[in-house]
mmCIF file of C-alpha atoms in Angstrom:
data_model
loop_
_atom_site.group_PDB
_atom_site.id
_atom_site.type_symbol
_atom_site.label_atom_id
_atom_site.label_comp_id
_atom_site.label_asym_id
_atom_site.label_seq_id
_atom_site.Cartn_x
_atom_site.Cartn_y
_atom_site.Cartn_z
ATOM 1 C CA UNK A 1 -41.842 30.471 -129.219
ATOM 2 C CA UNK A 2 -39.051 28.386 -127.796
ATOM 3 C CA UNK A 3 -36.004 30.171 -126.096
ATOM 4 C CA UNK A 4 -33.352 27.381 -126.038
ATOM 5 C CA UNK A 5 -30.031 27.745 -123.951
ATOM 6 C CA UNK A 6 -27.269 25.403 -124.915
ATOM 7 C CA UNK A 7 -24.452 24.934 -122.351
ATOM 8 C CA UNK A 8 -21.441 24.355 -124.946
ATOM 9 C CA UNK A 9 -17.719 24.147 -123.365
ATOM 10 C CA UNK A 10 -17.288 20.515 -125.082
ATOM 11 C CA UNK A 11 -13.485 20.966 -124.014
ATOM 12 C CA UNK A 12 -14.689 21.478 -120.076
ATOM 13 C CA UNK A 13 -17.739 19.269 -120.543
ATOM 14 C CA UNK A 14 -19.961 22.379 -120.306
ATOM 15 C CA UNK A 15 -18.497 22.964 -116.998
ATOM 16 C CA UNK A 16 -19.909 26.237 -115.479
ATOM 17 C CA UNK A 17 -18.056 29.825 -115.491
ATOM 18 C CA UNK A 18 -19.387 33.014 -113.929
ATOM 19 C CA UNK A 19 -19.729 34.262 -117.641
ATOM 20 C CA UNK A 20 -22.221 31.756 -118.434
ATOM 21 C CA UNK A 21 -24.043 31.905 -115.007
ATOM 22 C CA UNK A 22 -24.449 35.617 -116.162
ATOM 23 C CA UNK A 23 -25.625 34.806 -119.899
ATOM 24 C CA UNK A 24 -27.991 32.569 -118.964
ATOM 25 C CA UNK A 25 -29.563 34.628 -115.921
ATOM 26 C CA UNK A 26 -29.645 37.594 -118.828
ATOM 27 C CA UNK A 27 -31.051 35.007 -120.936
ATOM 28 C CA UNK A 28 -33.864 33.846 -118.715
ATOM 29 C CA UNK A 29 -34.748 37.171 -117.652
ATOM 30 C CA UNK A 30 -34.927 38.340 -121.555
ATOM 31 C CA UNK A 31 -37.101 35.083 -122.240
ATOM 32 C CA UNK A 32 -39.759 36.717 -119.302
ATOM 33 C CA UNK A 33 -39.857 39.659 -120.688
ATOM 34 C CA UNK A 34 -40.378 38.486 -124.156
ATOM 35 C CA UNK A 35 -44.152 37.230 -124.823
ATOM 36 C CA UNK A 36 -42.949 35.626 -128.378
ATOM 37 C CA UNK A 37 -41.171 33.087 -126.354
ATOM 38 C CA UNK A 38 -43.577 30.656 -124.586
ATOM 39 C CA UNK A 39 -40.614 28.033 -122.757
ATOM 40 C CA UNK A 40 -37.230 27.860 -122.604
ATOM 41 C CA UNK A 41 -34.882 24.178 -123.355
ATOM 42 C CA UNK A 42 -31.812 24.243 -121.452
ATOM 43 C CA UNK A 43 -29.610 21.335 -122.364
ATOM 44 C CA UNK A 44 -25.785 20.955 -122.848
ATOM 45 C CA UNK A 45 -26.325 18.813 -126.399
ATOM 46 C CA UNK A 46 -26.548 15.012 -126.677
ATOM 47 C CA UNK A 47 -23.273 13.864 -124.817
ATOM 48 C CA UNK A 48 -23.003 15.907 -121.239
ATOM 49 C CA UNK A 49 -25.207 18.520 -119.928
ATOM 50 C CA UNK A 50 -22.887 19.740 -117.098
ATOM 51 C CA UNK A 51 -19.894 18.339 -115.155
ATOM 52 C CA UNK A 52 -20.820 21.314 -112.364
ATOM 53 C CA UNK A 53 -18.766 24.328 -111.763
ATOM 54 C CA UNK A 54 -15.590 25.324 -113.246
ATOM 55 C CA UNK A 55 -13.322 25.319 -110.205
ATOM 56 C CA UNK A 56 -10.553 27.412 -111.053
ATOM 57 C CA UNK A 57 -13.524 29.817 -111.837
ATOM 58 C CA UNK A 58 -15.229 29.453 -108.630
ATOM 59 C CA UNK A 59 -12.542 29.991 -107.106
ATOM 60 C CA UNK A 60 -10.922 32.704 -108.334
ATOM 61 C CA UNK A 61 -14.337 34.810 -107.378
ATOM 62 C CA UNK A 62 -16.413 32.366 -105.522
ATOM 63 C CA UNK A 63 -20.133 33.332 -105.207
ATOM 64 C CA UNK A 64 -20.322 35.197 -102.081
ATOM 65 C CA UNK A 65 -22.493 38.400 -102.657
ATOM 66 C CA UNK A 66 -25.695 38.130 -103.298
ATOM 67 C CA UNK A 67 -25.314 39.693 -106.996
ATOM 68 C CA UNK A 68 -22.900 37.625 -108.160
ATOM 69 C CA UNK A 69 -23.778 35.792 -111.226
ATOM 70 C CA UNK A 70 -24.361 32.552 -109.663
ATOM 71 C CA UNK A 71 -26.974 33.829 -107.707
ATOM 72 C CA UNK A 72 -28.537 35.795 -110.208
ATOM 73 C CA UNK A 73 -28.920 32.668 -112.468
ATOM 74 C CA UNK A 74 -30.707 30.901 -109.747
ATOM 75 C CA UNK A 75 -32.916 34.017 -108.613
ATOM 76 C CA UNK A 76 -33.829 34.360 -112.702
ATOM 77 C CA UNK A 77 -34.565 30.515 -113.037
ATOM 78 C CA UNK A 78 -36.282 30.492 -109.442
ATOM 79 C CA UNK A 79 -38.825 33.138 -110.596
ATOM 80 C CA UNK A 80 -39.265 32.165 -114.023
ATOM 81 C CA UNK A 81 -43.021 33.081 -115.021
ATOM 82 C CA UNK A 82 -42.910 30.586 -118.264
ATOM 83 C CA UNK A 83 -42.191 26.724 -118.763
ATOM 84 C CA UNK A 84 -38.627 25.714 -118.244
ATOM 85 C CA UNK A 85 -37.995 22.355 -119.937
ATOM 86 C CA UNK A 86 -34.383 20.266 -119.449
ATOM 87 C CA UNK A 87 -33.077 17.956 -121.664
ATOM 88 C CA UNK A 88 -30.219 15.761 -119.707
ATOM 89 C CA UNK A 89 -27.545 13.397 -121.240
ATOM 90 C CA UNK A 90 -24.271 12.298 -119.593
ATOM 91 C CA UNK A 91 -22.658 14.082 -116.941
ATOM 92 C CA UNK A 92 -25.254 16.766 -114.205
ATOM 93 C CA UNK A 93 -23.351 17.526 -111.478
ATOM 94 C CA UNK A 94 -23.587 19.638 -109.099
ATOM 95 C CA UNK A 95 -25.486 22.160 -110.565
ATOM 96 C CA UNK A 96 -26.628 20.492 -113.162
ATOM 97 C CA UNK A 97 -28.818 18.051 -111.160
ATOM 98 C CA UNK A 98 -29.615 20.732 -108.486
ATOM 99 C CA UNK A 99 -31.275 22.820 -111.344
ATOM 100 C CA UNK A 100 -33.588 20.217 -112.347
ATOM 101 C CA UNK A 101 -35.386 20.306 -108.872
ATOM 102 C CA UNK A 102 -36.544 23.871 -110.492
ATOM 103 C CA UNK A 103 -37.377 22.859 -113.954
ATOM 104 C CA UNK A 104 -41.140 22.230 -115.069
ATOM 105 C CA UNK A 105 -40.208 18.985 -117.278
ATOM 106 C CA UNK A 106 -37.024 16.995 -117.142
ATOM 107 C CA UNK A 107 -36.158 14.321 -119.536
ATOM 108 C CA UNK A 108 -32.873 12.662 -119.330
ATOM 109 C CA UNK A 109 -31.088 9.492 -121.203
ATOM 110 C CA UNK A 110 -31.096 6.217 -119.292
ATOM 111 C CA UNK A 111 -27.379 6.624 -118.818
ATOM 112 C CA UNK A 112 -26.901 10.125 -117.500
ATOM 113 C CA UNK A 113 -25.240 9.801 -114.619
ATOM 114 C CA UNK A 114 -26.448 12.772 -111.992
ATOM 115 C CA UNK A 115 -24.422 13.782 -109.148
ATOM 116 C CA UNK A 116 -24.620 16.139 -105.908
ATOM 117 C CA UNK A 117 -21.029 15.953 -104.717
ATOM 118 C CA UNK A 118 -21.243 18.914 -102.194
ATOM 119 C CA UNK A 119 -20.537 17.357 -98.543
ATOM 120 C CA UNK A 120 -17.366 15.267 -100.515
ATOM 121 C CA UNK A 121 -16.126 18.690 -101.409
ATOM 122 C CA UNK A 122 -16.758 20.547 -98.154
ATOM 123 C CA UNK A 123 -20.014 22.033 -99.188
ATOM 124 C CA UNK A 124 -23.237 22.518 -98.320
ATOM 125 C CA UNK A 125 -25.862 20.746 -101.019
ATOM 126 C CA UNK A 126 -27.221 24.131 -103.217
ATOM 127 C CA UNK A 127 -29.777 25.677 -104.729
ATOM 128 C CA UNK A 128 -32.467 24.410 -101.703
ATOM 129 C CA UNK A 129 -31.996 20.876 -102.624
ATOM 130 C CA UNK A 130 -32.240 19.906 -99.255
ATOM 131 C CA UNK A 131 -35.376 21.088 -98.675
ATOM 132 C CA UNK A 132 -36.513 20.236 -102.260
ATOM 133 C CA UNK A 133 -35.356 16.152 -102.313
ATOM 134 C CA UNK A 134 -36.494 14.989 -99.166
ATOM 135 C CA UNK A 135 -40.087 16.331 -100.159
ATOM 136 C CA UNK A 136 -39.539 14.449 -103.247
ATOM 137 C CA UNK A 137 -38.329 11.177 -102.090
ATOM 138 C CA UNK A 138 -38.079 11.159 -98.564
ATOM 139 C CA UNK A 139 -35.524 11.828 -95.946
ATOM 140 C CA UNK A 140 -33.467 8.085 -96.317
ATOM 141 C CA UNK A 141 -32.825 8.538 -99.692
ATOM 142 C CA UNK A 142 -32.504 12.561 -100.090
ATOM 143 C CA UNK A 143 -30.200 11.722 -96.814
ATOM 144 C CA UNK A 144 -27.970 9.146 -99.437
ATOM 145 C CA UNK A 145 -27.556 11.538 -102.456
ATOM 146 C CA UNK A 146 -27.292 14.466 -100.937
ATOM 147 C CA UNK A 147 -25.001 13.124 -98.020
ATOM 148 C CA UNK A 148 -22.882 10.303 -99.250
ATOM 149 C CA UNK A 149 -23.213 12.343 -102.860
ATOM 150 C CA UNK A 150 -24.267 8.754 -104.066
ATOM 151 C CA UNK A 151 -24.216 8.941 -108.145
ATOM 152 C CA UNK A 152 -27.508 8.020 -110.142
ATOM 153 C CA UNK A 153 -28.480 6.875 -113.544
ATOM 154 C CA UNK A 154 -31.035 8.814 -115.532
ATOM 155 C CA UNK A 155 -33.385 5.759 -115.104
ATOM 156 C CA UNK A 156 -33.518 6.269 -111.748
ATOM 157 C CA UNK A 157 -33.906 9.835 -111.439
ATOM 158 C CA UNK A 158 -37.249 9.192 -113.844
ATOM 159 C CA UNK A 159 -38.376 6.014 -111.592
ATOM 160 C CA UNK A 160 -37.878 8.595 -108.075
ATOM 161 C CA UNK A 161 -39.785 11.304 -110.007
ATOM 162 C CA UNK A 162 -36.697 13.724 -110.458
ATOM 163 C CA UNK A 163 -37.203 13.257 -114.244
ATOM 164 C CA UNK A 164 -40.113 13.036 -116.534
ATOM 165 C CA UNK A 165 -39.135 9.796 -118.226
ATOM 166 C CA UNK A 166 -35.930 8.447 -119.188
ATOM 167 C CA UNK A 167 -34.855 7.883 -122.806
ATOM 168 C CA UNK A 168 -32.496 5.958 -124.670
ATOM 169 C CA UNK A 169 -29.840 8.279 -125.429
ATOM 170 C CA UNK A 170 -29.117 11.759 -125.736
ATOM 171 C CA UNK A 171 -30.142 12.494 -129.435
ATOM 172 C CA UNK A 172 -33.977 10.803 -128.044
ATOM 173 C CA UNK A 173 -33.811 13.106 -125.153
ATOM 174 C CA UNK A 174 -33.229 16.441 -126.860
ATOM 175 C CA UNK A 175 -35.560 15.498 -129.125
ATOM 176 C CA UNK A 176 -38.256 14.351 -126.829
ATOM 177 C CA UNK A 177 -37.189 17.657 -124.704
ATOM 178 C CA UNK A 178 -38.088 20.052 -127.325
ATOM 179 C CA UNK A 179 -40.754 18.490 -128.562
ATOM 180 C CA UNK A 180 -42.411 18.614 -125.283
ATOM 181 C CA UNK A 181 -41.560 22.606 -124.827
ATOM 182 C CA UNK A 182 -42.678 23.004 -128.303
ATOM 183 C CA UNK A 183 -46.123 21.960 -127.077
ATOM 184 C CA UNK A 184 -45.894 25.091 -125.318
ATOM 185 C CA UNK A 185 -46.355 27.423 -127.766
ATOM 186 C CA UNK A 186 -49.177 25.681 -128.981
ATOM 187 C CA UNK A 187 -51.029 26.555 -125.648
ATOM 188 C CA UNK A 188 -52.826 30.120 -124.652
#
């Protein structure tokens, strides 16, 4: 009952390419489809879940249609009908915190360090996280992360309410991740 999408680049720390925007948009959209699968884990394994983008990627076909991968991911993981469940150790940037805001249940290690870098790099913060934060925690500090691109421990993102609860490392996160969207399938 429990889909579970592993970001695995070790070498890149699981950064993101437009081939793995497009498996896991396939992926998600499979998982909808499928009634035998009740949730779906996404996690990048007990050491990093994402250190954002893959640059040279990006920008060799930067997401600028409205079908490009990228955007299907987002659209799939937007309207996902089922439970989406995140399990978040070490490096989420980018991307990897902005998908979080769209997750049912996040849990992250205490030490994860989460990162929205965008208006550093000459972008504008993705994935409606700034309409998303400031609803969450206010303008002031939506205004610091998303702004300043201020970095933050997985302790704090579960004391702001970005996370479900923090953890002590990654193998207790996955663990308490998928235990939680096992639960799921337990459920009518």
């Amino acid at each position: 009952g429990l889909m579970t999408l592993r970001l695995h680049r070790p070498d890149k720390k699981n950064a993101l390419t437009r081939a793995m925007y497009s498996a896991m948009g396939d992926a998600l959209l499979s998982a909808d489809a499928d009634s035998s699968v009740r949730a779906v884990l996404i996690t990048g394994g007990t050491e990093c879940f994402t250190s954002g983008n893959d640059v040279a990627d990006f920008l060799q076909a930067p997401p600028n249609i409205i079908d490009s991968p990228v955007f299907a991911f987002m659209r799939a993981l937007f309207e996902f009908k089922k439970p989406i469940v995140a399990a978040v150790a070490g490096p989420a940037v980018g991307i990897g915190t902005t998908l979080l805001l769209h997750c049912d249940l996040v849990y992250v290690s205490c030490t994860a360090k989460l990162k929205m870098p965008f208006v550093s790099l000459g972008l504008c913060p993705e994935f409606g996280s700034s309409l998303i934060l400031p609803r969450m925690l206010g303008h002031a500090k939506a205004a610091e992360l998303l702004l300043l691109g201020e970095p933050f421990t997985g302790a704090q993102a579960a004391q702001w309410g970005i996370a479900n609860a923090a953890l002590e490392d990654g193998a207790a996160t996955l663990a308490k991740a998928r235990e939680m969207a096992l639960r799921f399938s337990q459920l009518p």
